[in-house]
One Martini backbone bead per residue (centre of mass of N, CA, C, O) as a GRO file, in nm:
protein
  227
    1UNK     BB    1  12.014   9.956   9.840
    2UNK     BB    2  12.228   9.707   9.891
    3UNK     BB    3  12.332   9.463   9.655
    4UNK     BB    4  12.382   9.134   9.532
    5UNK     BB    5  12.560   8.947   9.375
    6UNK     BB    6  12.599   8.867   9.078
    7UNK     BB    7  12.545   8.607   8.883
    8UNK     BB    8  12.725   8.502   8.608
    9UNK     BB    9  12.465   8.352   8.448
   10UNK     BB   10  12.189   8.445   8.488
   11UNK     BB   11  12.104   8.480   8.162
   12UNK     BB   12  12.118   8.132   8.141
   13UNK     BB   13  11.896   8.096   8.359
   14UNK     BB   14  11.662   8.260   8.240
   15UNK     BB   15  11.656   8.107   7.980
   16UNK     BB   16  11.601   7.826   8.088
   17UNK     BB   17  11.307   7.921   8.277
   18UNK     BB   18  11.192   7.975   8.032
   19UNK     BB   19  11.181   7.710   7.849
   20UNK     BB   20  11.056   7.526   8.107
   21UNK     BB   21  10.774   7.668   8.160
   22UNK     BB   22  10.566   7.505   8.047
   23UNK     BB   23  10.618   7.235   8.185
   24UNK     BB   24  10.610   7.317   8.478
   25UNK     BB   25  10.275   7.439   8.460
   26UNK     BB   26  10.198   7.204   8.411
   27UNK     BB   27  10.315   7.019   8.693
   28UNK     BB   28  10.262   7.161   8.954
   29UNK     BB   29   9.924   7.112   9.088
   30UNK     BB   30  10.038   6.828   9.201
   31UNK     BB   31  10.240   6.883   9.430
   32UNK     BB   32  10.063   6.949   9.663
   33UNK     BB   33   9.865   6.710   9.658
   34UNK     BB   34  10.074   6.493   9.686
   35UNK     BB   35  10.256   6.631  10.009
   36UNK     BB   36  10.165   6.687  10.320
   37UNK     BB   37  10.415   6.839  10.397
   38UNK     BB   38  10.435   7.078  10.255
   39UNK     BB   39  10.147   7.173  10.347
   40UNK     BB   40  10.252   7.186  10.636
   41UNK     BB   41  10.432   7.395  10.614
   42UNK     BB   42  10.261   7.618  10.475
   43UNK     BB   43  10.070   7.633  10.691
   44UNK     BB   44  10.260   7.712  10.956
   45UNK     BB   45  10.359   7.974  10.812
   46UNK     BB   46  10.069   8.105  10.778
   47UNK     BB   47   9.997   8.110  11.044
   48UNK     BB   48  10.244   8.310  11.175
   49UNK     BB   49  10.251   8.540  10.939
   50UNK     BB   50   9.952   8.628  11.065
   51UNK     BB   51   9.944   8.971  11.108
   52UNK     BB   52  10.278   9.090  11.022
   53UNK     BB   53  10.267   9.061  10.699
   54UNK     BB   54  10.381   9.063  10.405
   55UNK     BB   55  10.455   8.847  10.137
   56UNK     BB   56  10.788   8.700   9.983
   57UNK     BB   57  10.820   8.497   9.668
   58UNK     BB   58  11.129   8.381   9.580
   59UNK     BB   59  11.083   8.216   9.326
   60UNK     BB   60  10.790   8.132   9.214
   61UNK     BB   61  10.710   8.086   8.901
   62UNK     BB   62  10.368   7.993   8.853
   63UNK     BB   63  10.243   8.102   9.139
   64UNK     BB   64  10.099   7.798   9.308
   65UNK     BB   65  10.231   7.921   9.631
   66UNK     BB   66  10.103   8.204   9.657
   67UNK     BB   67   9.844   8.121   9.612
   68UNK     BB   68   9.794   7.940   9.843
   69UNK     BB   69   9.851   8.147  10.061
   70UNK     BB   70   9.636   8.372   9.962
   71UNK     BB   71   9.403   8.137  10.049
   72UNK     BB   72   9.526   8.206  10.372
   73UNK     BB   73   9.492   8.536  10.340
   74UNK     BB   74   9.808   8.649  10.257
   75UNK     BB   75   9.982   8.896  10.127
   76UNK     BB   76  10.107   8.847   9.819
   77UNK     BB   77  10.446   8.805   9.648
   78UNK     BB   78  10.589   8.749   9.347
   79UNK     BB   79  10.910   8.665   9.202
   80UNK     BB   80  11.115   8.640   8.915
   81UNK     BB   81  11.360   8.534   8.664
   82UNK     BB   82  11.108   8.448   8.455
   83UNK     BB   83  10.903   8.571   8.234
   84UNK     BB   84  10.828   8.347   8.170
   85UNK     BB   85  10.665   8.228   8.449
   86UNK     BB   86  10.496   8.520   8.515
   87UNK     BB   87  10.288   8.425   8.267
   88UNK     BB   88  10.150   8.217   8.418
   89UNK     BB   89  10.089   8.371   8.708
   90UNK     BB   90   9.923   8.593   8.620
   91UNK     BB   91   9.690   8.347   8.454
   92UNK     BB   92   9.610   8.200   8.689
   93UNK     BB   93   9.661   8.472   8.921
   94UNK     BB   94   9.511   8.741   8.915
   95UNK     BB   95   9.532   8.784   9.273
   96UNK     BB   96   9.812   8.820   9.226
   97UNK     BB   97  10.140   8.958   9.262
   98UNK     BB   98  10.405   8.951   8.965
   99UNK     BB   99  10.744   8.966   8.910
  100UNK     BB  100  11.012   9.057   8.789
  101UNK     BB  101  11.313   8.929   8.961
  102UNK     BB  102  11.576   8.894   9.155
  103UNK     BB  103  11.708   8.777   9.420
  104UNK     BB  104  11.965   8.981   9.399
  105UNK     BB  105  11.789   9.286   9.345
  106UNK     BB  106  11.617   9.312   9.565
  107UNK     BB  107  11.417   9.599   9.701
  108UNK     BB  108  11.433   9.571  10.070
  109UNK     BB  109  11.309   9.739  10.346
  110UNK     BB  110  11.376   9.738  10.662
  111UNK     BB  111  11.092   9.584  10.809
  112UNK     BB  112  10.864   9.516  10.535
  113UNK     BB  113  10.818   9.172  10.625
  114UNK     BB  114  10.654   8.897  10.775
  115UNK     BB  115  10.757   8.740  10.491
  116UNK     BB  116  10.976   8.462  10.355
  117UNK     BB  117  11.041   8.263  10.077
  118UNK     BB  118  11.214   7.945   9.930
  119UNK     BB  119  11.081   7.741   9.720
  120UNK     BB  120  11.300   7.602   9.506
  121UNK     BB  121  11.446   7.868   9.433
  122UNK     BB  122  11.809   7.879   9.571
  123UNK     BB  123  12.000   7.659   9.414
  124UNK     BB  124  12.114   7.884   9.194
  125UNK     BB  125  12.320   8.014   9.412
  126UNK     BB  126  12.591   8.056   9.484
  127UNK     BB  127  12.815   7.984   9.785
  128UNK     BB  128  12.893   8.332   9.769
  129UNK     BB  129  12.572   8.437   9.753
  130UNK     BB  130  12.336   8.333   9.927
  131UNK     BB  131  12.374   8.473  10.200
  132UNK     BB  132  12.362   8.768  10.099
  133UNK     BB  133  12.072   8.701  10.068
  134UNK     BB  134  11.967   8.578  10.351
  135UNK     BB  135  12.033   8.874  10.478
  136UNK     BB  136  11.877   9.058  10.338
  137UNK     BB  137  11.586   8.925  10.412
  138UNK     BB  138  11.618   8.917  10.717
  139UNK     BB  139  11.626   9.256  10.719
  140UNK     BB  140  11.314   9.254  10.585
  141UNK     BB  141  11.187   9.148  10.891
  142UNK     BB  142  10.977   9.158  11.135
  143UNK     BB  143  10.952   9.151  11.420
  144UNK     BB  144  10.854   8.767  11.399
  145UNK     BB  145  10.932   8.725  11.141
  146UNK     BB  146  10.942   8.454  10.831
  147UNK     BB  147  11.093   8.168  10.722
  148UNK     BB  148  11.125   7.983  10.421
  149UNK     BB  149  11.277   7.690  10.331
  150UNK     BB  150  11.362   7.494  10.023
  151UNK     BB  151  11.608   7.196   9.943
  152UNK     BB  152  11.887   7.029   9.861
  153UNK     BB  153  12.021   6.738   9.942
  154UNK     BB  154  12.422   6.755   9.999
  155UNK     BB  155  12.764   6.844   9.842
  156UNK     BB  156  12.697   6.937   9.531
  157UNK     BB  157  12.747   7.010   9.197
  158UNK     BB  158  12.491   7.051   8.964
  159UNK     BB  159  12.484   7.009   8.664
  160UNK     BB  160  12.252   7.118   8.372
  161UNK     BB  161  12.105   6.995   8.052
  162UNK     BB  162  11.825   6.894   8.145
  163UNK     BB  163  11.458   6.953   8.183
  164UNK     BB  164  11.133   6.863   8.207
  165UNK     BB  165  11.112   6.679   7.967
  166UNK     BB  166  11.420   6.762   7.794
  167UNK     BB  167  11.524   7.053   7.815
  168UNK     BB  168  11.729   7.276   7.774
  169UNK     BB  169  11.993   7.324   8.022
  170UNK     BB  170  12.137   7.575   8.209
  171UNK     BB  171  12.272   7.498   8.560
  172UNK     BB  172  12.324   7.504   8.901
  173UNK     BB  173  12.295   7.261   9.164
  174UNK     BB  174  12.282   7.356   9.534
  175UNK     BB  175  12.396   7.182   9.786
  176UNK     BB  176  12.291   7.096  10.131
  177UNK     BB  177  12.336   7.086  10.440
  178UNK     BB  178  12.145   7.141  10.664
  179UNK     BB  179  12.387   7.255  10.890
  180UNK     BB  180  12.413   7.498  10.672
  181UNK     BB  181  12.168   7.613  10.684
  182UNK     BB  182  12.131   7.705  10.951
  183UNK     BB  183  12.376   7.858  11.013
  184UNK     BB  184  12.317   8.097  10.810
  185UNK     BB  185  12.039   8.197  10.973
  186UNK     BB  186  12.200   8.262  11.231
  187UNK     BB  187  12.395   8.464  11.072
  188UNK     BB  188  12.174   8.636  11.048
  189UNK     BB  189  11.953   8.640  11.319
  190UNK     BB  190  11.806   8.377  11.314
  191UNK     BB  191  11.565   8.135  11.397
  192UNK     BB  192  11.549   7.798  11.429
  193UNK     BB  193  11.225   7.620  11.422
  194UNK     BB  194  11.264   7.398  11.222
  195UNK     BB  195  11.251   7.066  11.037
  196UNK     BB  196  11.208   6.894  10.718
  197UNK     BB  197  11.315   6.559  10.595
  198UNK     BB  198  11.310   6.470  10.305
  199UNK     BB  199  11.319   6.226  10.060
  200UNK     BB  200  11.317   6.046   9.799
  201UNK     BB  201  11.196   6.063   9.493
  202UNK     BB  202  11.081   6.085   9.191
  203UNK     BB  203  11.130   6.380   9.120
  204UNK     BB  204  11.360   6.377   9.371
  205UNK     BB  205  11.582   6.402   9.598
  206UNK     BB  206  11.698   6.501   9.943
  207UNK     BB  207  11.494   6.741  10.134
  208UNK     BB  208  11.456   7.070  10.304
  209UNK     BB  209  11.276   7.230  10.577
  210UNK     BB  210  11.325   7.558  10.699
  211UNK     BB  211  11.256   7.731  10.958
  212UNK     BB  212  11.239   8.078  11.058
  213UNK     BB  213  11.339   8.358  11.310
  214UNK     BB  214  11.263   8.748  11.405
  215UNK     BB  215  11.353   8.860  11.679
  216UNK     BB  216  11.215   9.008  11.927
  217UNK     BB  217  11.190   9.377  12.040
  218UNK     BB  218  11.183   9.597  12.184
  219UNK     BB  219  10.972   9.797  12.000
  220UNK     BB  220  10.874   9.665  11.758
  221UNK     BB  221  10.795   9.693  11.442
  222UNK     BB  222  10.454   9.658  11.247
  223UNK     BB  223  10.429   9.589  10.972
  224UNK     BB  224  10.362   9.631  10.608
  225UNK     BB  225  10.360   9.764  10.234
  226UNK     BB  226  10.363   9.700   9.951
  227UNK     BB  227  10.523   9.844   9.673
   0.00000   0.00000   0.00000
């Protein structure tokens, strides 16, 4: 399968999300319990991709949103770009599969997928990066199957120096404007179906949820599993 881009800081991007994961997996357990927006687009996603097939949580994190899905029935996989975030997603969730993967590196075979989630875990990818890993995504999807992104609502982009009660990191939070977010996805061949507008929180600025689909065509194949 053809490779998308790697973004030039990855390993420093790495290093970052390796060092704030302890504090990001204390905080994690109340954000979906804070959130019914959030809690409500996770689950009409759920309800979509249910008899699809696999669904893979890509940045997953320390696991709490795989986990989420897996408890409403849905084969879930995992991956992120940290190890120790899958350290922390493998012991909390022990009933999920986890691996270590880059958004950009992932082997994913042509409609191999239900559903793939991108949960606030894709604007460190840069803007001429992005659409080839979403076009990749949307190509891993079975006629029918669903995507469902999560991410900064703006026009800029953020260097970070420290997050997450103050640990230093290095990355750039890649702002996007719903409609450009939304042009992406059709440039896949995705069907966009829903958009939430999330305002800002104390925790975060102002985000959006997308939902799309991969249409149905005459004869398409369902379902496969997860190698």
């Amino acid at each position: 399968m053809g490779g998308v881009r790697q973004p030039e800081d990855l390993e420093e991007v790495r290093a970052s999300y390796d060092r704030v994961a302890d504090a990001y997996a204390a905080m994690v357990p109340g954000l979906l319990a804070e959130d019914p927006w959030q809690r409500a687009a996770l689950d009409a996603f759920a309800e979509q991709v249910a008899g699809c097939g696999p669904v893979l949580d890509v940045g997953c994190g320390p696991g709490h949103v795989s986990a989420y899905l897996a408890a409403r029935g849905l084969e879930v996989r995992g991956v992120d770009l940290s190890p120790r975030m899958v350290e922390h997603a493998r012991r909390a969730h022990p009933h999920v599969r986890f691996d270590v993967a880059s958004a950009t590196a992932l082997d994913l075979a042509p409609a191999s997928l239900g559903g793939v989630l991108g949960w606030w875990s894709l604007f460190n990818l840069p803007r001429d990066v992005l659409p080839e890993a979403v076009g990749k995504f949307a190509r891993a999807l079975v006629p029918g199957g669903r995507a469902l992104i999560a991410t900064h609502v703006g026009e800029d982009d953020v260097l970070r120096r420290e997050a997450y009660g103050g640990v230093a990191v290095s990355w750039t939070t890649h702002r996007w404007r719903p409609e450009q977010l939304a042009e992406m996805l059709e440039h896949a061949a995705l069907e966009v179906t829903a958009e939430v507008r999330l305002p800002a929180s104390e925790q975060q600025g102002p985000a959006v949820v997308l939902a799309a689909r991969r249409p149905r065509g005459r004869g398409a194949a369902q379902g496969a599993v997860l190698a």
